CSV table of C-alpha atoms in Angstrom, one decimal:
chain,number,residue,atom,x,y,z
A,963,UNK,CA,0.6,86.7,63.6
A,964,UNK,CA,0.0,86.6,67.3
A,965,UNK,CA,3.0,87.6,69.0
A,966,UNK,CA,2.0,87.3,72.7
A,967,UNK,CA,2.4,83.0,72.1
A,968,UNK,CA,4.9,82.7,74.5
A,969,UNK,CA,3.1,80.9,77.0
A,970,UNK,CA,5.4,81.3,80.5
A,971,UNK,CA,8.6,82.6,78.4
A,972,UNK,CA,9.4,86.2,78.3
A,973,UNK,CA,11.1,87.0,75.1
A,974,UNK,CA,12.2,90.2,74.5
A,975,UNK,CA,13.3,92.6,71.6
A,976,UNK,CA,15.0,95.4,70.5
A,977,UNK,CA,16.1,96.8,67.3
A,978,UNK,CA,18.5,99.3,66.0
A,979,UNK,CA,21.3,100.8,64.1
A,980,UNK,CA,23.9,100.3,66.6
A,981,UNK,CA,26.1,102.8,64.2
A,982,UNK,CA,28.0,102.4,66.6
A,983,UNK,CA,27.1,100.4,69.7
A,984,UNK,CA,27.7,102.4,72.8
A,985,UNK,CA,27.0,102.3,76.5
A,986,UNK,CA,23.4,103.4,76.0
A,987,UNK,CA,22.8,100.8,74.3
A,988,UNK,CA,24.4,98.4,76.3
A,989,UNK,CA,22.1,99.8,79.4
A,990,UNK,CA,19.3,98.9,77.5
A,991,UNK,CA,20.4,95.3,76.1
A,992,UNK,CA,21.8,94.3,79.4
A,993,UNK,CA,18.7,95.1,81.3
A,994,UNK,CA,16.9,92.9,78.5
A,995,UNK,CA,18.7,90.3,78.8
A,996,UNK,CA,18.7,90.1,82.5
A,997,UNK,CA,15.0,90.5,82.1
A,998,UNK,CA,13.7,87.4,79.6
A,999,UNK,CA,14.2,84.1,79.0
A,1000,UNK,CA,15.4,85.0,76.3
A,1001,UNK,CA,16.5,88.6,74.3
A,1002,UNK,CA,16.5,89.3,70.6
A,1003,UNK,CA,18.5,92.4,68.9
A,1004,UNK,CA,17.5,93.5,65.3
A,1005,UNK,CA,20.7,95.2,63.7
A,1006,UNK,CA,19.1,97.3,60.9
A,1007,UNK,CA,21.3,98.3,58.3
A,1008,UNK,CA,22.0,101.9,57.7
A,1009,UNK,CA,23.8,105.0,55.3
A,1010,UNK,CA,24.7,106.7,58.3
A,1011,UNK,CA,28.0,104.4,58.9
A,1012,UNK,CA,30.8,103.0,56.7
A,1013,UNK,CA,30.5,100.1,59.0
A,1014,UNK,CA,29.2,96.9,57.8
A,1015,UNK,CA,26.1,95.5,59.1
A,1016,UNK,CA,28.3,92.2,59.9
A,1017,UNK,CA,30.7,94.4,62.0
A,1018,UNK,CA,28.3,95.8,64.0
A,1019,UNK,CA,26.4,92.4,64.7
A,1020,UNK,CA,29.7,91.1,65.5
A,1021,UNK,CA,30.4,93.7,67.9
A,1022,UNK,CA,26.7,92.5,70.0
A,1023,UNK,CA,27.7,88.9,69.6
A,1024,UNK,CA,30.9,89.2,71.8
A,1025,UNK,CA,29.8,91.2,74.7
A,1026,UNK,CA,26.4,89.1,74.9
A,1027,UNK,CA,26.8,86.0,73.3
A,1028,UNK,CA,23.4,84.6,75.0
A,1029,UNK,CA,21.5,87.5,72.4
A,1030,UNK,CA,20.0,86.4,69.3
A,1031,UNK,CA,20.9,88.3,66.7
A,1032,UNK,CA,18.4,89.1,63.6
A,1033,UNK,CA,19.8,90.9,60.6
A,1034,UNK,CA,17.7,93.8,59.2
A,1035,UNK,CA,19.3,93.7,55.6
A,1036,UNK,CA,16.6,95.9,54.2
A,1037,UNK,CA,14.6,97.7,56.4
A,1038,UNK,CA,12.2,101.2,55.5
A,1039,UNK,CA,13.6,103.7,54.9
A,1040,UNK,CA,10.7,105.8,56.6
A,1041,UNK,CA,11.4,107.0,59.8
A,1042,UNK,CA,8.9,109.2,62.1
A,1043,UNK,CA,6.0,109.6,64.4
A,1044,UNK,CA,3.5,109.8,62.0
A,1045,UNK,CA,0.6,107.0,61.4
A,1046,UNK,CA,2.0,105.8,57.9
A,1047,UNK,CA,5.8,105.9,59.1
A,1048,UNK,CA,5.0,103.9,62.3
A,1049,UNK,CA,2.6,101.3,60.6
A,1050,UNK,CA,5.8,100.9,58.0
A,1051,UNK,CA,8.0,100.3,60.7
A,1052,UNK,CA,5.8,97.9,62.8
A,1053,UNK,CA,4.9,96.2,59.7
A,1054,UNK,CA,8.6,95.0,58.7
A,1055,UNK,CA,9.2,94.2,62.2
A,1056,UNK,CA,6.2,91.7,62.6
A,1057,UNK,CA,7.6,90.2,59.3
A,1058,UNK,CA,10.9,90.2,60.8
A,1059,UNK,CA,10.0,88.3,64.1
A,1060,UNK,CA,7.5,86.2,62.7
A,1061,UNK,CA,7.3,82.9,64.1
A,1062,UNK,CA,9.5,84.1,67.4
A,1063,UNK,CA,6.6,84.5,70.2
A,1064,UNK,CA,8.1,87.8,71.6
A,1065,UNK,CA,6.5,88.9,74.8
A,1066,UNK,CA,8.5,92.2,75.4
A,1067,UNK,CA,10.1,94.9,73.4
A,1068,UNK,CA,12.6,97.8,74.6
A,1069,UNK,CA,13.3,101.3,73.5
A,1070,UNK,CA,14.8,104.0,74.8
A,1071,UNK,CA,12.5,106.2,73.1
A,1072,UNK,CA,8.3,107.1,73.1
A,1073,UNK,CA,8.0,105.2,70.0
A,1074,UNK,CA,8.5,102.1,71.9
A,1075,UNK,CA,4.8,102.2,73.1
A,1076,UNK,CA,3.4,102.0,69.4
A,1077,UNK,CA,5.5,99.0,68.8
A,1078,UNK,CA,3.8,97.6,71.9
A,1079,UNK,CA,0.3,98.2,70.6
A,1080,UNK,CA,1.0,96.8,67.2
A,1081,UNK,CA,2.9,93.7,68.1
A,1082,UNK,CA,0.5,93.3,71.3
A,1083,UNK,CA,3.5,93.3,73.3
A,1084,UNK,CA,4.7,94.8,77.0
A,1085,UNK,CA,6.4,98.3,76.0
A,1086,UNK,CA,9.5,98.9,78.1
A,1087,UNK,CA,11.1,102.3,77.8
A,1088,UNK,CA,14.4,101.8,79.2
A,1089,UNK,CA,15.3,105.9,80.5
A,1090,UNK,CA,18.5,106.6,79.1
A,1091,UNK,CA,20.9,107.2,82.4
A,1092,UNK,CA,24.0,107.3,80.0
A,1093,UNK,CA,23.9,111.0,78.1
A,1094,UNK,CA,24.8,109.9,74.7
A,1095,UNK,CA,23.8,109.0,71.1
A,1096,UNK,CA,25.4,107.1,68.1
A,1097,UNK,CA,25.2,110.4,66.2
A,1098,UNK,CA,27.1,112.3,68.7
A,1099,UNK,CA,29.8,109.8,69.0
A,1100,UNK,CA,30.0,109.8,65.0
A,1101,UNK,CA,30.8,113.5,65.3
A,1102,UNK,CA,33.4,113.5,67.4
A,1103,UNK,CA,34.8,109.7,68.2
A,1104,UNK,CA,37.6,111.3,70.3
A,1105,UNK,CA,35.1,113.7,72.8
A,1106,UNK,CA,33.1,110.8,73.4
A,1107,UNK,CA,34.9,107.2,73.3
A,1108,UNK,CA,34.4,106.7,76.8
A,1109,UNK,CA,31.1,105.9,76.2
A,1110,UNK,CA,32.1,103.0,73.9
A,1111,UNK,CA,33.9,99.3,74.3
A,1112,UNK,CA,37.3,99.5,73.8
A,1113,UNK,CA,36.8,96.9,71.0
A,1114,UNK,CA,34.5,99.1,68.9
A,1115,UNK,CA,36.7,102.0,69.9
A,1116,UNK,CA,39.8,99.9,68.2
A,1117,UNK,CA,37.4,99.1,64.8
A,1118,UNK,CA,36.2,102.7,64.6
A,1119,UNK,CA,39.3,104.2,64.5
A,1120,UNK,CA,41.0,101.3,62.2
A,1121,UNK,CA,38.5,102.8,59.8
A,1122,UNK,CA,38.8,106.3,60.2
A,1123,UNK,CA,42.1,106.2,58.3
């Protein structure tokens, strides 16, 4: 498919594992949002968290309700920076935003420009000014829930116990 369709509309994308969403995230989506016509999130599902795929979308739908949110029920299981990983990933995500003209797609990291080039798609690396990651925040929920809505905060540690 062609994705660069969208005529006048910019539509942008991101994806992720949101596991959990925190305010690096939130950076990113916000400035996507405030950027496009309109603003997709792909929620990828994931081992790394107990927390269901649902949750997590659920979690994007009440702080941006104006989002469209895509599931990723399946996605590859083959991460990395090599030529075979990245044409698996850009290959599932053309199948998952078929038919949605998508003009625009952020990342916080370099991969972000090979998406670009596949999709044929602007590239918007979104420099992280908020010094934290899901993983980091899955070590140590306590350390680091200041970098997380209260709400998720609240489900994260419902399901700690």
């Amino acid at each position: 498919p062609n994705f660069k369709t969208g005529g006048s509309m910019n539509i942008g994308f991101t994806i992720g594992k949101f596991a959990p969403l925190h305010k690096g995230h939130q950076e990113l989506i916000e400035r996507g949002i405030a950027e496009n016509d309109e603003f997709y999130i792909l929620i990828n599902n994931t081992g790394v968290t107990n927390i269901p795929l649902e949750t997590r979308a659920e979690w994007i739908k009440k702080l941006y309700p104006k989002a469209h949110i895509i599931l990723g029920k399946e996605p590859p299981t083959r991460y990395g920076m090599d030529k075979e990983s990245i044409q698996i990933q850009t290959d599932y995500l053309k199948k998952m935003f078929e038919g949605i003209a998508v003009t625009r797609f952020y990342s916080g990291e370099e991969y972000g420009k090979y998406v670009g080039q596949a999709l044929n798609v602007e590239s918007i690396i979104v420099k992280k000014k908020i010094p934290i990651s899901a993983t980091q925040i899955r070590k140590d929920l306590e350390e680091n829930k200041r970098y997380i809505d209260s709400g998720v905060y609240e489900e994260l540690k419902s399901n700690q116990n």
